[in-house]
PDB file of C-alpha atoms in Angstrom:
ATOM      1  CA  MET A 297      -4.918  24.400   7.513  1.00 45.00           C
ATOM      2  CA  SER A 298      -4.629  21.107   5.597  1.00 56.00           C
ATOM      3  CA  GLN A 299      -6.101  17.987   7.170  1.00 67.00           C
ATOM      4  CA  PRO A 300      -3.633  15.448   8.397  1.00 90.00           C
ATOM      5  CA  LEU A 301      -2.990  12.463   6.171  1.00 93.00           C
ATOM      6  CA  GLU A 302      -4.609  10.010   8.579  1.00 94.00           C
ATOM      7  CA  GLU A 303      -7.929  11.858   8.582  1.00 96.00           C
ATOM      8  CA  LEU A 304      -7.983  12.039   4.782  1.00 97.00           C
ATOM      9  CA  ARG A 305      -7.270   8.327   4.595  1.00 96.00           C
ATOM     10  CA  GLU A 306     -10.182   7.583   6.901  1.00 97.00           C
ATOM     11  CA  GLN A 307     -12.440   9.637   4.625  1.00 97.00           C
ATOM     12  CA  LEU A 308     -11.100   7.668   1.656  1.00 97.00           C
ATOM     13  CA  ASP A 309     -11.877   4.353   3.358  1.00 97.00           C
ATOM     14  CA  GLY A 310     -15.422   5.566   4.033  1.00 98.00           C
ATOM     15  CA  ILE A 311     -15.909   6.512   0.382  1.00 98.00           C
ATOM     16  CA  ASN A 312     -14.435   3.178  -0.758  1.00 98.00           C
ATOM     17  CA  HIS A 313     -17.026   1.428   1.360  1.00 98.00           C
ATOM     18  CA  GLU A 314     -19.873   3.539  -0.042  1.00 98.00           C
ATOM     19  CA  LEU A 315     -18.638   2.877  -3.585  1.00 98.00           C
ATOM     20  CA  LEU A 316     -18.523  -0.861  -2.872  1.00 98.00           C
ATOM     21  CA  LYS A 317     -22.113  -0.845  -1.624  1.00 98.00           C
ATOM     22  CA  LEU A 318     -23.338   1.169  -4.617  1.00 98.00           C
ATOM     23  CA  LEU A 319     -21.461  -1.010  -7.114  1.00 98.00           C
ATOM     24  CA  ASN A 320     -23.094  -4.122  -5.693  1.00 98.00           C
ATOM     25  CA  LYS A 321     -26.512  -2.442  -5.591  1.00 98.00           C
ATOM     26  CA  ARG A 322     -25.940  -1.578  -9.248  1.00 98.00           C
ATOM     27  CA  ALA A 323     -24.950  -5.192  -9.971  1.00 97.00           C
ATOM     28  CA  GLU A 324     -28.231  -6.414  -8.437  1.00 97.00           C
ATOM     29  CA  ILE A 325     -30.223  -4.139 -10.734  1.00 96.00           C
ATOM     30  CA  VAL A 326     -28.179  -5.217 -13.754  1.00 95.00           C
ATOM     31  CA  ARG A 327     -28.956  -8.830 -12.825  1.00 95.00           C
ATOM     32  CA  SER A 328     -32.668  -8.107 -12.744  1.00 94.00           C
ATOM     33  CA  ILE A 329     -32.408  -6.416 -16.138  1.00 94.00           C
ATOM     34  CA  GLY A 330     -30.538  -9.504 -17.402  1.00 93.00           C
ATOM     35  CA  GLU A 331     -33.348 -11.783 -16.211  1.00 93.00           C
ATOM     36  CA  ILE A 332     -35.959  -9.723 -18.060  1.00 94.00           C
ATOM     37  CA  LYS A 333     -33.836  -9.702 -21.201  1.00 92.00           C
ATOM     38  CA  ASP A 334     -33.389 -13.471 -20.934  1.00 91.00           C
ATOM     39  CA  LYS A 335     -37.150 -13.939 -20.878  1.00 92.00           C
ATOM     40  CA  GLN A 336     -37.522 -11.592 -23.830  1.00 93.00           C
ATOM     41  CA  GLY A 337     -34.670 -13.330 -25.663  1.00 93.00           C
ATOM     42  CA  VAL A 338     -32.891 -10.024 -26.390  1.00 92.00           C
ATOM     43  CA  PRO A 339     -29.089  -9.614 -26.173  1.00 92.00           C
ATOM     44  CA  LYS A 340     -27.595  -8.363 -22.889  1.00 89.00           C
ATOM     45  CA  PHE A 341     -25.024  -6.113 -24.465  1.00 91.00           C
ATOM     46  CA  ASP A 342     -26.669  -2.895 -25.633  1.00 92.00           C
ATOM     47  CA  PRO A 343     -24.023  -0.550 -27.059  1.00 94.00           C
ATOM     48  CA  VAL A 344     -26.551   2.212 -27.748  1.00 96.00           C
ATOM     49  CA  ARG A 345     -27.727   2.255 -24.123  1.00 95.00           C
ATOM     50  CA  GLU A 346     -24.100   2.116 -22.893  1.00 96.00           C
ATOM     51  CA  ARG A 347     -23.137   5.069 -25.042  1.00 97.00           C
ATOM     52  CA  ALA A 348     -26.161   7.023 -23.798  1.00 97.00           C
ATOM     53  CA  MET A 349     -25.157   6.315 -20.169  1.00 97.00           C
ATOM     54  CA  LEU A 350     -21.569   7.431 -20.817  1.00 98.00           C
ATOM     55  CA  GLU A 351     -22.761  10.622 -22.506  1.00 98.00           C
ATOM     56  CA  GLU A 352     -25.081  11.388 -19.604  1.00 97.00           C
ATOM     57  CA  LEU A 353     -22.242  10.759 -17.126  1.00 98.00           C
ATOM     58  CA  THR A 354     -19.759  13.037 -18.878  1.00 98.00           C
ATOM     59  CA  ARG A 355     -22.490  15.679 -19.194  1.00 98.00           C
ATOM     60  CA  GLN A 356     -22.994  15.523 -15.410  1.00 97.00           C
ATOM     61  CA  ASN A 357     -19.290  15.194 -14.548  1.00 98.00           C
ATOM     62  CA  PRO A 358     -18.256  17.960 -12.128  1.00 96.00           C
ATOM     63  CA  GLY A 359     -14.566  16.915 -12.073  1.00 97.00           C
ATOM     64  CA  PRO A 360     -11.792  16.728 -10.952  1.00 96.00           C
ATOM     65  CA  PHE A 361     -11.872  13.467 -12.896  1.00 97.00           C
ATOM     66  CA  LYS A 362     -11.714  14.209 -16.597  1.00 96.00           C
ATOM     67  CA  ASP A 363     -14.441  12.864 -18.886  1.00 97.00           C
ATOM     68  CA  ALA A 364     -12.006  10.305 -20.336  1.00 96.00           C
ATOM     69  CA  GLU A 365     -11.288   8.936 -16.851  1.00 96.00           C
ATOM     70  CA  VAL A 366     -14.985   8.792 -15.979  1.00 97.00           C
ATOM     71  CA  LYS A 367     -15.689   6.926 -19.221  1.00 98.00           C
ATOM     72  CA  HIS A 368     -12.839   4.513 -18.597  1.00 97.00           C
ATOM     73  CA  ILE A 369     -13.955   3.645 -15.047  1.00 98.00           C
ATOM     74  CA  PHE A 370     -17.593   3.196 -16.063  1.00 98.00           C
ATOM     75  CA  LYS A 371     -16.674   1.031 -19.045  1.00 97.00           C
ATOM     76  CA  GLU A 372     -14.936  -1.309 -16.590  1.00 97.00           C
ATOM     77  CA  ILE A 373     -18.064  -1.309 -14.408  1.00 97.00           C
ATOM     78  CA  PHE A 374     -20.229  -2.110 -17.452  1.00 97.00           C
ATOM     79  CA  LYS A 375     -17.879  -4.927 -18.459  1.00 96.00           C
ATOM     80  CA  ALA A 376     -17.939  -6.507 -14.985  1.00 95.00           C
ATOM     81  CA  SER A 377     -21.746  -6.216 -14.962  1.00 93.00           C
ATOM     82  CA  LEU A 378     -22.045  -7.920 -18.335  1.00 91.00           C
ATOM     83  CA  ASN A 379     -19.842 -10.770 -17.085  1.00 91.00           C
ATOM     84  CA  LEU A 380     -22.212 -11.187 -14.163  1.00 90.00           C
ATOM     85  CA  GLN A 381     -25.242 -11.372 -16.466  1.00 87.00           C
ATOM     86  CA  GLU A 382     -23.492 -13.946 -18.632  1.00 86.00           C
ATOM     87  CA  GLU A 383     -22.634 -16.089 -15.610  1.00 87.00           C
ATOM     88  CA  ASP A 384     -26.263 -15.939 -14.480  1.00 82.00           C
ATOM     89  CA  HIS A 385     -27.338 -17.010 -17.954  1.00 82.00           C
ATOM     90  CA  LYS A 386     -24.961 -19.996 -17.916  1.00 85.00           C
ATOM     91  CA  GLN A 387     -26.211 -20.967 -14.451  1.00 83.00           C
ATOM     92  CA  GLN A 388     -29.742 -20.916 -15.780  1.00 78.00           C
ATOM     93  CA  LEU A 389     -28.836 -23.200 -18.668  1.00 81.00           C
ATOM     94  CA  LEU A 390     -27.327 -25.697 -16.217  1.00 81.00           C
ATOM     95  CA  VAL A 391     -30.451 -25.901 -14.049  1.00 72.00           C
TER      96      VAL A 391
ATOM     97  CA  MET B  92     -43.928  -9.447 -10.062  1.00 45.00           C
ATOM     98  CA  SER B  93     -40.732  -8.230 -11.757  1.00 56.00           C
ATOM     99  CA  GLN B  94     -40.218  -4.505 -12.197  1.00 67.00           C
ATOM    100  CA  PRO B  95     -40.466  -3.268 -15.740  1.00 90.00           C
ATOM    101  CA  LEU B  96     -37.253  -2.627 -17.596  1.00 93.00           C
ATOM    102  CA  GLU B  97     -37.798   1.120 -17.719  1.00 94.00           C
ATOM    103  CA  GLU B  98     -38.053   1.431 -13.947  1.00 96.00           C
ATOM    104  CA  LEU B  99     -34.886  -0.618 -13.418  1.00 96.00           C
ATOM    105  CA  ARG B 100     -33.060   1.567 -15.933  1.00 96.00           C
ATOM    106  CA  GLU B 101     -34.087   4.694 -14.058  1.00 97.00           C
ATOM    107  CA  GLN B 102     -32.711   3.166 -10.862  1.00 97.00           C
ATOM    108  CA  LEU B 103     -29.495   2.381 -12.711  1.00 97.00           C
ATOM    109  CA  ASP B 104     -29.184   5.978 -13.929  1.00 97.00           C
ATOM    110  CA  GLY B 105     -29.666   7.185 -10.364  1.00 98.00           C
ATOM    111  CA  ILE B 106     -26.904   4.893  -9.095  1.00 98.00           C
ATOM    112  CA  ASN B 107     -24.605   5.926 -11.953  1.00 98.00           C
ATOM    113  CA  HIS B 108     -25.060   9.526 -10.865  1.00 98.00           C
ATOM    114  CA  GLU B 109     -24.337   8.697  -7.208  1.00 98.00           C
ATOM    115  CA  LEU B 110     -21.240   6.737  -8.247  1.00 98.00           C
ATOM    116  CA  LEU B 111     -20.055   9.687 -10.335  1.00 98.00           C
ATOM    117  CA  LYS B 112     -20.412  12.075  -7.401  1.00 98.00           C
ATOM    118  CA  LEU B 113     -18.617   9.713  -5.022  1.00 98.00           C
ATOM    119  CA  LEU B 114     -15.793   9.050  -7.485  1.00 98.00           C
ATOM    120  CA  ASN B 115     -15.168  12.776  -7.839  1.00 98.00           C
ATOM    121  CA  LYS B 116     -15.410  13.311  -4.075  1.00 98.00           C
ATOM    122  CA  ARG B 117     -12.827  10.533  -3.753  1.00 98.00           C
ATOM    123  CA  ALA B 118     -10.653  12.226  -6.374  1.00 97.00           C
ATOM    124  CA  GLU B 119     -10.718  15.485  -4.360  1.00 97.00           C
ATOM    125  CA  ILE B 120      -9.478  13.654  -1.269  1.00 96.00           C
ATOM    126  CA  VAL B 121      -6.770  11.874  -3.259  1.00 95.00           C
ATOM    127  CA  ARG B 122      -5.669  15.272  -4.551  1.00 95.00           C
ATOM    128  CA  SER B 123      -5.361  16.615  -1.014  1.00 94.00           C
ATOM    129  CA  ILE B 124      -3.337  13.538  -0.036  1.00 94.00           C
ATOM    130  CA  GLY B 125      -1.122  14.159  -3.081  1.00 93.00           C
ATOM    131  CA  GLU B 126      -0.481  17.749  -1.977  1.00 93.00           C
ATOM    132  CA  ILE B 127       0.595  16.614   1.482  1.00 94.00           C
ATOM    133  CA  LYS B 128       2.848  13.951  -0.010  1.00 93.00           C
ATOM    134  CA  ASP B 129       4.363  16.539  -2.350  1.00 91.00           C
ATOM    135  CA  LYS B 130       5.280  18.720   0.618  1.00 93.00           C
ATOM    136  CA  GLN B 131       6.729  15.714   2.424  1.00 93.00           C
ATOM    137  CA  GLY B 132       8.585  14.613  -0.714  1.00 93.00           C
ATOM    138  CA  VAL B 133       7.250  11.052  -0.474  1.00 92.00           C
ATOM    139  CA  PRO B 134       6.113   9.015  -3.511  1.00 92.00           C
ATOM    140  CA  LYS B 135       2.427   9.105  -4.485  1.00 89.00           C
ATOM    141  CA  PHE B 136       2.174   5.436  -5.339  1.00 91.00           C
ATOM    142  CA  ASP B 137       1.910   3.384  -2.184  1.00 92.00           C
ATOM    143  CA  PRO B 138       1.470  -0.309  -3.090  1.00 94.00           C
ATOM    144  CA  VAL B 139       1.210  -1.387   0.563  1.00 95.00           C
ATOM    145  CA  ARG B 140      -1.657   1.036   1.222  1.00 95.00           C
ATOM    146  CA  GLU B 141      -3.359  -0.001  -2.066  1.00 96.00           C
ATOM    147  CA  ARG B 142      -3.149  -3.660  -1.152  1.00 97.00           C
ATOM    148  CA  ALA B 143      -4.575  -2.928   2.304  1.00 97.00           C
ATOM    149  CA  MET B 144      -7.506  -1.041   0.723  1.00 97.00           C
ATOM    150  CA  LEU B 145      -8.207  -3.916  -1.692  1.00 98.00           C
ATOM    151  CA  GLU B 146      -8.096  -6.461   1.139  1.00 98.00           C
ATOM    152  CA  GLU B 147     -10.480  -4.362   3.215  1.00 97.00           C
ATOM    153  CA  LEU B 148     -12.847  -4.042   0.236  1.00 98.00           C
ATOM    154  CA  THR B 149     -12.936  -7.753  -0.533  1.00 98.00           C
ATOM    155  CA  ARG B 150     -13.429  -8.441   3.168  1.00 98.00           C
ATOM    156  CA  GLN B 151     -16.470  -6.136   3.142  1.00 97.00           C
ATOM    157  CA  ASN B 152     -17.759  -7.282  -0.264  1.00 98.00           C
ATOM    158  CA  PRO B 153     -21.384  -8.484   0.036  1.00 96.00           C
ATOM    159  CA  GLY B 154     -21.611  -9.509  -3.654  1.00 97.00           C
ATOM    160  CA  PRO B 155     -23.032 -10.161  -6.217  1.00 97.00           C
ATOM    161  CA  PHE B 156     -19.771  -8.809  -7.641  1.00 97.00           C
ATOM    162  CA  LYS B 157     -17.013 -11.308  -7.017  1.00 96.00           C
ATOM    163  CA  ASP B 158     -13.892 -10.212  -5.166  1.00 97.00           C
ATOM    164  CA  ALA B 159     -11.883 -10.345  -8.405  1.00 96.00           C
ATOM    165  CA  GLU B 160     -14.315  -7.931 -10.071  1.00 96.00           C
ATOM    166  CA  VAL B 161     -14.275  -5.582  -7.083  1.00 97.00           C
ATOM    167  CA  LYS B 162     -10.474  -5.590  -7.123  1.00 98.00           C
ATOM    168  CA  HIS B 163     -10.373  -4.950 -10.849  1.00 97.00           C
ATOM    169  CA  ILE B 164     -12.755  -1.969 -10.699  1.00 98.00           C
ATOM    170  CA  PHE B 165     -10.976  -0.411  -7.720  1.00 98.00           C
ATOM    171  CA  LYS B 166      -7.562  -0.853  -9.322  1.00 97.00           C
ATOM    172  CA  GLU B 167      -8.851   1.223 -12.258  1.00 97.00           C
ATOM    173  CA  ILE B 168     -10.102   3.861  -9.809  1.00 97.00           C
ATOM    174  CA  PHE B 169      -6.688   3.915  -8.069  1.00 97.00           C
ATOM    175  CA  LYS B 170      -4.924   4.248 -11.428  1.00 96.00           C
ATOM    176  CA  ALA B 171      -7.097   7.161 -12.521  1.00 95.00           C
ATOM    177  CA  SER B 172      -6.513   8.826  -9.141  1.00 93.00           C
ATOM    178  CA  LEU B 173      -2.757   8.437  -9.427  1.00 91.00           C
ATOM    179  CA  ASN B 174      -2.870  10.040 -12.897  1.00 91.00           C
ATOM    180  CA  LEU B 175      -4.699  12.980 -11.366  1.00 90.00           C
ATOM    181  CA  GLN B 176      -2.051  13.407  -8.658  1.00 87.00           C
ATOM    182  CA  GLU B 177       0.698  13.257 -11.252  1.00 86.00           C
ATOM    183  CA  GLU B 178      -0.985  15.908 -13.393  1.00 87.00           C
ATOM    184  CA  ASP B 179      -1.314  18.158 -10.331  1.00 82.00           C
ATOM    185  CA  HIS B 180       2.381  17.650  -9.619  1.00 82.00           C
ATOM    186  CA  LYS B 181       3.343  18.620 -13.180  1.00 85.00           C
ATOM    187  CA  GLN B 182       1.110  21.690 -12.962  1.00 83.00           C
ATOM    188  CA  GLN B 183       2.894  22.686  -9.784  1.00 78.00           C
ATOM    189  CA  LEU B 184       6.287  22.381 -11.457  1.00 81.00           C
ATOM    190  CA  LEU B 185       5.117  24.679 -14.254  1.00 81.00           C
ATOM    191  CA  VAL B 186       4.001  27.466 -11.889  1.00 72.00           C
TER     192      VAL B 186
END
């Protein structure tokens, strides 16, 4: 009854692609948030907001990923997003 | 013309939730692949397949995330998925 390996791999490639699109859509939003924060002169890194997002995500987590794995992956996403905001900020200073 | 911070944050929460669902859907597929590999007695970690997935993802990457960031995030997803397969395998041995 199990699906052949090739079919499962095709499904995986499809999900990878969807994840890639969503991650970049997320990065665009984070950039816009960074621009607003720049204008307001407030720091980009907001540990309270990050913790709230992680708590919400583990609360919603249906598995099979454990909460620790979900937190770990999202922390990496947050870190990459913060890097992007900081690069934008440097670009702005150079203009 | 810029959207207020609160609205952007709501969009971000929505995307976080979509990412969470997709990551877990991906984990389910990886588990099924792990079961097939267990039956075939082949190793779970397949560096050639991982490299091919990363190349495909950077090829498709529209940005703003750079290829290096995309690779980094997906490597963490692969690692977490491999952990899941290994836990399943241990569970099986205990049955």
